Structure formats: structure tokens, C-alpha cells
Amino acid sequence: MQGLLAQRSSCTISRSNIATKRSIARITPVVRATTDAAAPKPKPKAPQQMLVYSPPHPLIKHWLAILRSEYTPSPMFRSACAELGRLLIYEAVREFLPTMEQQVQTPLGEVADATLVDPSRPIKIIPILRAGLVLLEQAGQVVPFQETYHVGYVRDPATLQASAYLNKLPARLSPEDLFLITDPMLATGGTIVQVIDDIVARGGRAENIRVVAVVVAPPALKKLADRYPGLKVYTAMIDEQVNERGYIVPGLGDAGDRAYGTPH
């Protein structure tokens, strides 16, 4: 994973490389071959790449700095995490929320064309407990129609393997469902991969998933890129490494403990 740096623009991560780009990668559709000799040759299918987007916004940097500081008390930590969640979710649902075209009557008695979020297709929001809940505290301001399904995972401190203790996902999901997963930190990638695996096993599609995190690390990004190259991740920062305890460095500590005032 050489050359991975925190960027102020979007980053695409594929199975074989990590590169910086300033726009979301678009996948060119496959052109089917034909027997007509005069027909143009089909273009090769562009490889899918995982997108990691770190929005270059001063407020995102400000709230990240508050979260990083060891002197930030729990109430302020939680408030900063909620603010950062709102900003990142705003970016994540850009061109992702399903919309419909309508007309509305204005106070001047005129009719205006209007675009509204489609209430018939609420986004399925999946917070990974505990800390994933904090990122959602202001989500209602940017996602007007949503369904929330909680999942809980605990990581073994010795093996760093995550195991589920709560799963409220529906037994069956539709390929058309849209998902937003929140987890403040993606360190080794074990938990987030299990959650996405579960969504896909129930009928969801990785291409319809957005992940929102505060900080992410190369091991998690590499694991996600190898398994789900079409995924999109939104984060405040890509940190450099994960230590032997499985914590992101420089990171911000244990987000759940800091948010709820329950230090080890």
C-alpha cells in the first residue's frame, strides 16, 4: 500500500493501485460485440475502482481536529462527531438520493418545476454500534426519508477479529435498495467487510452502498478494494497506519468510549 496519503480530493482504489482523482470514477458500460465487420470494435470494460472521498471543507477539518484532541470532553466529542457525520452524509448522498420531478404552487400564484426526494425509496441506514450511532444524530437534516437497521459488533482485543452481537437487517433485501453504513473508524476492515458481506448475502448490491467514516486506514481500504471494488467511502481523513492493538494512528482513540464517557 505504498504511496497512500490523505488527500483533499477523491481517491480511487482498485485491486492493483491507489491513485488520486478529482472526480468520481465512472464505469463505462460494456458494448456488446456484433458480427457486422463494419461495426466498431467494442471498447474494453473499464475496471471498477473503489472511491474514497475526503471532502476539502474547512468545517470537516475543524471538527476532525476537535475529535483528535485528547482534551476534548465526551459531550463535545459527541457533538463534534454528530456535526462531522452531518457534513459527510451530505456529501455521501449527493447524486445518491432518489428523486422525482413535481410541480409546486408558489405564494405568488405561479407554478414552478420542483425536484423532490422520492419518499417511496427511503435509504436504509445501518449504524455499526456503538459509535456509528453518533454519526447519525443529525442525519435527519440531510436524509429526509430513511429506515434504520442497527448492527452491533465487538472486536476481540487479542485476535482483532470482530463478531456480531446484534443484527437487525431484514432477512431479504432488494437489489434496488440503497444503503448508508456509518462507522467512525475503518482500521483493519474486518467489521465493515462482514457488514457488507451480510448485505450482499441478503440480496443487496455493493454498488448501492455508501460508507461514512471519520478516519480510515490503509489495511481497511485495501481489504475493501479487493473485495468490493465498486464501493464508495466518505471520510474526513485517511490516516497512515494501524498499530499492534488495531487502533488507527494518529487516529482519535476509541470513538465509542469517548462519545459515551466509558474509558477502559
mmCIF file of C-alpha atoms in Angstrom:
data_model
loop_
_atom_site.group_PDB
_atom_site.id
_atom_site.type_symbol
_atom_site.label_atom_id
_atom_site.label_comp_id
_atom_site.label_asym_id
_atom_site.label_seq_id
_atom_site.Cartn_x
_atom_site.Cartn_y
_atom_site.Cartn_z
ATOM 1 C CA MET A 1 0.000 0.000 0.000
ATOM 2 C CA GLN A 2 2.863 2.393 -0.752
ATOM 3 C CA GLY A 3 2.013 5.911 -1.714
ATOM 4 C CA LEU A 4 -1.260 6.104 0.219
ATOM 5 C CA LEU A 5 -1.705 9.633 1.523
ATOM 6 C CA ALA A 6 -4.566 11.658 2.949
ATOM 7 C CA GLN A 7 -5.947 13.721 0.083
ATOM 8 C CA ARG A 8 -8.059 16.822 -0.255
ATOM 9 C CA SER A 9 -9.769 15.313 -3.250
ATOM 10 C CA SER A 10 -11.308 11.986 -4.085
ATOM 11 C CA CYS A 11 -9.160 8.855 -4.276
ATOM 12 C CA THR A 12 -9.861 5.766 -6.347
ATOM 13 C CA ILE A 13 -8.666 2.455 -5.024
ATOM 14 C CA SER A 14 -8.537 -0.596 -7.246
ATOM 15 C CA ARG A 15 -7.282 -4.124 -6.750
ATOM 16 C CA SER A 16 -3.858 -3.170 -8.064
ATOM 17 C CA ASN A 17 -3.304 0.513 -7.401
ATOM 18 C CA ILE A 18 -4.243 3.606 -5.433
ATOM 19 C CA ALA A 19 -4.458 6.872 -7.326
ATOM 20 C CA THR A 20 -5.664 10.417 -6.749
ATOM 21 C CA LYS A 21 -8.526 11.810 -8.817
ATOM 22 C CA ARG A 22 -10.656 14.920 -8.584
ATOM 23 C CA SER A 23 -13.951 13.390 -9.631
ATOM 24 C CA ILE A 24 -15.944 10.244 -9.043
ATOM 25 C CA ALA A 25 -14.862 7.382 -11.241
ATOM 26 C CA ARG A 26 -17.463 6.486 -13.833
ATOM 27 C CA ILE A 27 -17.706 2.920 -15.118
ATOM 28 C CA THR A 28 -18.113 2.700 -18.895
ATOM 29 C CA PRO A 29 -20.870 0.225 -19.834
ATOM 30 C CA VAL A 30 -19.932 -2.826 -21.880
ATOM 31 C CA VAL A 31 -20.645 -2.550 -25.614
ATOM 32 C CA ARG A 32 -21.799 -5.926 -26.951
ATOM 33 C CA ALA A 33 -19.887 -7.405 -29.905
ATOM 34 C CA THR A 34 -21.525 -7.818 -33.296
ATOM 35 C CA THR A 35 -20.893 -9.980 -36.341
ATOM 36 C CA ASP A 36 -21.034 -6.954 -38.632
ATOM 37 C CA ALA A 37 -17.480 -6.448 -39.904
ATOM 38 C CA ALA A 38 -18.123 -2.726 -40.406
ATOM 39 C CA ALA A 39 -19.297 -2.222 -36.837
ATOM 40 C CA PRO A 40 -16.869 -0.516 -34.465
ATOM 41 C CA LYS A 41 -14.929 -2.738 -32.114
ATOM 42 C CA PRO A 42 -16.307 -2.807 -28.577
ATOM 43 C CA LYS A 43 -14.429 -0.756 -26.047
ATOM 44 C CA PRO A 44 -12.871 -2.750 -23.219
ATOM 45 C CA LYS A 45 -14.714 -2.547 -19.930
ATOM 46 C CA ALA A 46 -13.119 -0.102 -17.544
ATOM 47 C CA PRO A 47 -12.014 -1.766 -14.298
ATOM 48 C CA GLN A 48 -14.128 -0.953 -11.280
ATOM 49 C CA GLN A 49 -12.377 1.150 -8.696
ATOM 50 C CA MET A 50 -13.293 1.841 -5.109
ATOM 51 C CA LEU A 51 -13.742 5.545 -4.457
ATOM 52 C CA VAL A 52 -12.540 7.122 -1.226
ATOM 53 C CA TYR A 53 -13.670 10.723 -0.994
ATOM 54 C CA SER A 54 -12.300 13.186 1.565
ATOM 55 C CA PRO A 55 -14.239 16.444 1.076
ATOM 56 C CA PRO A 56 -11.952 19.520 1.168
ATOM 57 C CA HIS A 57 -14.163 21.512 3.543
ATOM 58 C CA PRO A 58 -12.800 23.670 6.395
ATOM 59 C CA LEU A 59 -15.636 22.643 8.735
ATOM 60 C CA ILE A 60 -14.784 18.973 8.220
ATOM 61 C CA LYS A 61 -11.170 19.722 9.130
ATOM 62 C CA HIS A 62 -12.281 21.748 12.152
ATOM 63 C CA TRP A 63 -14.487 19.041 13.638
ATOM 64 C CA LEU A 64 -11.864 16.397 12.927
ATOM 65 C CA ALA A 65 -9.335 18.434 14.909
ATOM 66 C CA ILE A 66 -11.771 18.591 17.846
ATOM 67 C CA LEU A 67 -12.233 14.812 17.706
ATOM 68 C CA ARG A 68 -8.487 14.153 17.570
ATOM 69 C CA SER A 69 -7.657 16.160 20.694
ATOM 70 C CA GLU A 70 -7.269 14.071 23.850
ATOM 71 C CA TYR A 71 -8.567 17.030 25.882
ATOM 72 C CA THR A 72 -11.993 17.078 24.211
ATOM 73 C CA PRO A 73 -14.603 16.030 26.819
ATOM 74 C CA SER A 74 -17.253 13.440 25.986
ATOM 75 C CA PRO A 75 -20.160 15.872 25.393
ATOM 76 C CA MET A 76 -18.075 17.955 22.981
ATOM 77 C CA PHE A 77 -16.664 14.832 21.322
ATOM 78 C CA ARG A 78 -20.157 13.546 20.694
ATOM 79 C CA SER A 79 -21.362 16.890 19.356
ATOM 80 C CA ALA A 80 -18.355 17.200 17.030
ATOM 81 C CA CYS A 81 -18.895 13.660 15.762
ATOM 82 C CA ALA A 82 -22.550 14.429 15.026
ATOM 83 C CA GLU A 83 -21.586 17.593 13.136
ATOM 84 C CA LEU A 84 -18.965 15.734 11.144
ATOM 85 C CA GLY A 85 -21.466 12.981 10.401
ATOM 86 C CA ARG A 86 -23.948 15.509 9.048
ATOM 87 C CA LEU A 87 -21.355 17.035 6.717
ATOM 88 C CA LEU A 88 -20.056 13.694 5.456
ATOM 89 C CA ILE A 89 -23.534 12.269 4.961
ATOM 90 C CA TYR A 90 -24.454 15.386 2.986
ATOM 91 C CA GLU A 91 -21.561 14.602 0.637
ATOM 92 C CA ALA A 92 -22.340 10.879 0.537
ATOM 93 C CA VAL A 93 -25.940 11.327 -0.610
ATOM 94 C CA ARG A 94 -25.055 13.785 -3.355
ATOM 95 C CA GLU A 95 -26.238 12.124 -6.620
ATOM 96 C CA PHE A 96 -27.330 9.154 -4.479
ATOM 97 C CA LEU A 97 -30.734 10.171 -3.145
ATOM 98 C CA PRO A 98 -33.537 9.026 -5.483
ATOM 99 C CA THR A 99 -35.603 11.992 -6.685
ATOM 100 C CA MET A 100 -38.820 12.695 -8.557
ATOM 101 C CA GLU A 101 -39.970 15.655 -10.634
ATOM 102 C CA GLN A 102 -43.053 17.544 -9.468
ATOM 103 C CA GLN A 103 -44.645 20.947 -9.697
ATOM 104 C CA VAL A 104 -45.440 23.203 -6.758
ATOM 105 C CA GLN A 105 -47.504 26.366 -6.463
ATOM 106 C CA THR A 106 -45.626 29.355 -5.098
ATOM 107 C CA PRO A 107 -47.079 32.098 -2.835
ATOM 108 C CA LEU A 108 -47.263 34.303 -5.933
ATOM 109 C CA GLY A 109 -49.827 32.009 -7.519
ATOM 110 C CA GLU A 110 -47.362 30.643 -10.041
ATOM 111 C CA VAL A 111 -46.412 27.011 -10.714
ATOM 112 C CA ALA A 112 -42.725 26.066 -10.520
ATOM 113 C CA ASP A 113 -40.959 22.878 -11.502
ATOM 114 C CA ALA A 114 -39.536 21.104 -8.449
ATOM 115 C CA THR A 115 -37.277 18.168 -7.680
ATOM 116 C CA LEU A 116 -38.106 16.272 -4.501
ATOM 117 C CA VAL A 117 -36.545 13.314 -2.718
ATOM 118 C CA ASP A 118 -38.615 10.221 -3.513
ATOM 119 C CA PRO A 119 -40.371 9.051 -0.314
ATOM 120 C CA SER A 120 -41.069 5.635 -1.828
ATOM 121 C CA ARG A 121 -37.358 4.736 -1.742
ATOM 122 C CA PRO A 122 -36.033 5.521 1.741
ATOM 123 C CA ILE A 123 -32.317 4.928 2.247
ATOM 124 C CA LYS A 124 -31.535 2.040 4.568
ATOM 125 C CA ILE A 125 -29.158 3.460 7.160
ATOM 126 C CA ILE A 126 -27.000 0.958 9.046
ATOM 127 C CA PRO A 127 -25.061 2.266 12.063
ATOM 128 C CA ILE A 128 -22.416 -0.072 13.453
ATOM 129 C CA LEU A 129 -22.833 0.089 17.230
ATOM 130 C CA ARG A 130 -21.865 1.810 19.316
ATOM 131 C CA ALA A 131 -20.116 4.752 17.770
ATOM 132 C CA GLY A 132 -21.873 4.546 14.422
ATOM 133 C CA LEU A 133 -24.966 5.932 16.140
ATOM 134 C CA VAL A 134 -23.237 9.211 16.964
ATOM 135 C CA LEU A 135 -22.579 9.977 13.301
ATOM 136 C CA LEU A 136 -26.342 9.736 12.698
ATOM 137 C CA GLU A 137 -27.555 12.160 15.348
ATOM 138 C CA GLN A 138 -28.111 14.883 12.750
ATOM 139 C CA ALA A 139 -28.710 12.662 9.729
ATOM 140 C CA GLY A 140 -32.389 13.591 9.623
ATOM 141 C CA GLN A 141 -31.375 17.054 8.438
ATOM 142 C CA VAL A 142 -29.872 15.682 5.218
ATOM 143 C CA VAL A 143 -31.729 12.395 4.611
ATOM 144 C CA PRO A 144 -35.474 13.135 4.743
ATOM 145 C CA PHE A 145 -36.632 9.534 4.204
ATOM 146 C CA GLN A 146 -34.764 6.737 5.894
ATOM 147 C CA GLU A 147 -35.047 3.361 7.591
ATOM 148 C CA THR A 148 -32.536 2.485 10.319
ATOM 149 C CA TYR A 149 -31.257 -1.048 10.935
ATOM 150 C CA HIS A 150 -28.809 -1.462 13.805
ATOM 151 C CA VAL A 151 -25.916 -3.904 13.775
ATOM 152 C CA GLY A 152 -23.507 -4.445 16.650
ATOM 153 C CA TYR A 153 -20.009 -5.899 16.539
ATOM 154 C CA VAL A 154 -17.342 -6.426 19.179
ATOM 155 C CA ARG A 155 -13.672 -6.959 18.393
ATOM 156 C CA ASP A 156 -11.540 -9.470 20.271
ATOM 157 C CA PRO A 157 -8.559 -7.465 21.617
ATOM 158 C CA ALA A 158 -6.212 -10.448 21.179
ATOM 159 C CA THR A 159 -7.122 -11.621 17.674
ATOM 160 C CA LEU A 160 -8.654 -8.344 16.421
ATOM 161 C CA GLN A 161 -11.456 -10.451 14.894
ATOM 162 C CA ALA A 162 -14.955 -8.935 15.022
ATOM 163 C CA SER A 163 -18.063 -10.901 15.955
ATOM 164 C CA ALA A 164 -21.711 -9.819 15.775
ATOM 165 C CA TYR A 165 -23.899 -9.497 18.858
ATOM 166 C CA LEU A 166 -26.821 -7.677 17.189
ATOM 167 C CA ASN A 167 -28.216 -7.764 13.650
ATOM 168 C CA LYS A 168 -31.494 -6.047 12.749
ATOM 169 C CA LEU A 169 -31.129 -6.268 8.967
ATOM 170 C CA PRO A 170 -34.185 -7.607 7.080
ATOM 171 C CA ALA A 171 -33.972 -11.265 6.060
ATOM 172 C CA ARG A 172 -34.290 -10.272 2.392
ATOM 173 C CA LEU A 173 -33.100 -7.136 0.639
ATOM 174 C CA SER A 174 -33.759 -5.837 -2.868
ATOM 175 C CA PRO A 175 -31.038 -5.199 -5.463
ATOM 176 C CA GLU A 176 -32.576 -1.729 -5.781
ATOM 177 C CA ASP A 177 -32.171 -0.872 -2.085
ATOM 178 C CA LEU A 178 -29.809 1.974 -1.192
ATOM 179 C CA PHE A 179 -27.594 1.650 1.892
ATOM 180 C CA LEU A 180 -25.631 4.054 4.062
ATOM 181 C CA ILE A 181 -23.302 2.476 6.640
ATOM 182 C CA THR A 182 -21.805 4.605 9.426
ATOM 183 C CA ASP A 183 -18.748 3.672 11.482
ATOM 184 C CA PRO A 184 -16.319 6.320 12.787
ATOM 185 C CA MET A 185 -13.191 4.268 12.136
ATOM 186 C CA LEU A 186 -12.215 1.739 9.482
ATOM 187 C CA ALA A 187 -8.977 0.275 10.819
ATOM 188 C CA THR A 188 -8.353 -3.360 9.903
ATOM 189 C CA GLY A 189 -11.556 -3.612 7.857
ATOM 190 C CA GLY A 190 -12.844 -6.797 9.478
ATOM 191 C CA THR A 191 -16.128 -5.379 10.765
ATOM 192 C CA ILE A 192 -17.114 -3.337 7.713
ATOM 193 C CA VAL A 193 -16.421 -6.268 5.387
ATOM 194 C CA GLN A 194 -18.647 -8.534 7.493
ATOM 195 C CA VAL A 195 -21.480 -5.997 7.369
ATOM 196 C CA ILE A 196 -21.247 -5.602 3.576
ATOM 197 C CA ASP A 197 -20.971 -9.367 3.154
ATOM 198 C CA ASP A 198 -24.221 -9.717 5.095
ATOM 199 C CA ILE A 199 -25.983 -7.088 2.978
ATOM 200 C CA VAL A 200 -24.896 -8.781 -0.253
ATOM 201 C CA ALA A 201 -25.859 -12.237 1.055
ATOM 202 C CA ARG A 202 -29.393 -10.932 1.720
ATOM 203 C CA GLY A 203 -29.803 -9.570 -1.811
ATOM 204 C CA GLY A 204 -28.275 -6.080 -1.686
ATOM 205 C CA ARG A 205 -25.648 -4.788 -4.117
ATOM 206 C CA ALA A 206 -22.272 -3.357 -3.126
ATOM 207 C CA GLU A 207 -22.652 -0.674 -5.834
ATOM 208 C CA ASN A 208 -25.619 0.706 -3.870
ATOM 209 C CA ILE A 209 -23.665 1.129 -0.630
ATOM 210 C CA ARG A 210 -22.072 4.289 0.738
ATOM 211 C CA VAL A 211 -19.827 4.106 3.812
ATOM 212 C CA VAL A 212 -19.327 7.128 6.068
ATOM 213 C CA ALA A 213 -16.371 7.161 8.489
ATOM 214 C CA VAL A 214 -14.365 9.777 10.378
ATOM 215 C CA VAL A 215 -10.921 8.283 9.750
ATOM 216 C CA VAL A 216 -9.831 5.289 7.678
ATOM 217 C CA ALA A 217 -6.557 3.378 7.392
ATOM 218 C CA PRO A 218 -4.783 1.540 4.548
ATOM 219 C CA PRO A 219 -5.457 -2.031 5.800
ATOM 220 C CA ALA A 220 -9.235 -1.479 5.759
ATOM 221 C CA LEU A 221 -9.157 0.276 2.395
ATOM 222 C CA LYS A 222 -7.072 -2.480 0.820
ATOM 223 C CA LYS A 223 -9.413 -5.168 2.145
ATOM 224 C CA LEU A 224 -12.491 -3.311 0.886
ATOM 225 C CA ALA A 225 -10.954 -2.551 -2.516
ATOM 226 C CA ASP A 226 -10.020 -6.194 -3.048
ATOM 227 C CA ARG A 227 -13.460 -7.490 -2.137
ATOM 228 C CA TYR A 228 -15.798 -4.685 -3.272
ATOM 229 C CA PRO A 229 -14.092 -2.515 -5.915
ATOM 230 C CA GLY A 230 -17.336 -0.675 -6.738
ATOM 231 C CA LEU A 231 -17.759 0.646 -3.189
ATOM 232 C CA LYS A 232 -17.719 4.339 -2.221
ATOM 233 C CA VAL A 233 -16.306 5.554 1.098
ATOM 234 C CA TYR A 234 -16.621 9.083 2.505
ATOM 235 C CA THR A 235 -14.232 10.130 5.259
ATOM 236 C CA ALA A 236 -12.646 13.160 6.888
ATOM 237 C CA MET A 237 -9.128 11.732 6.638
ATOM 238 C CA ILE A 238 -7.018 8.785 5.531
ATOM 239 C CA ASP A 239 -4.562 8.116 8.362
ATOM 240 C CA GLU A 240 -1.213 6.433 7.895
ATOM 241 C CA GLN A 241 -1.319 3.157 9.788
ATOM 242 C CA VAL A 242 -2.831 0.776 12.327
ATOM 243 C CA ASN A 243 -0.856 -0.150 15.456
ATOM 244 C CA GLU A 244 -0.475 -3.585 17.044
ATOM 245 C CA ARG A 245 -3.650 -3.054 19.100
ATOM 246 C CA GLY A 246 -5.707 -2.436 15.958
ATOM 247 C CA TYR A 247 -6.071 1.316 16.526
ATOM 248 C CA ILE A 248 -5.681 3.860 13.739
ATOM 249 C CA VAL A 249 -2.623 6.116 14.159
ATOM 250 C CA PRO A 250 -2.700 9.060 14.711
ATOM 251 C CA GLY A 251 -6.449 8.398 14.871
ATOM 252 C CA LEU A 252 -8.718 9.647 17.632
ATOM 253 C CA GLY A 253 -8.820 6.810 20.169
ATOM 254 C CA ASP A 254 -11.840 4.609 20.849
ATOM 255 C CA ALA A 255 -14.733 6.629 19.428
ATOM 256 C CA GLY A 256 -17.411 4.707 21.320
ATOM 257 C CA ASP A 257 -15.702 5.085 24.693
ATOM 258 C CA ARG A 258 -15.007 8.771 24.112
ATOM 259 C CA ALA A 259 -18.517 9.533 22.870
ATOM 260 C CA TYR A 260 -20.273 7.803 25.773
ATOM 261 C CA GLY A 261 -17.770 8.555 28.543
ATOM 262 C CA THR A 262 -16.821 4.920 29.199
ATOM 263 C CA PRO A 263 -12.991 4.757 29.018
ATOM 264 C CA HIS A 264 -11.216 1.440 29.512
#
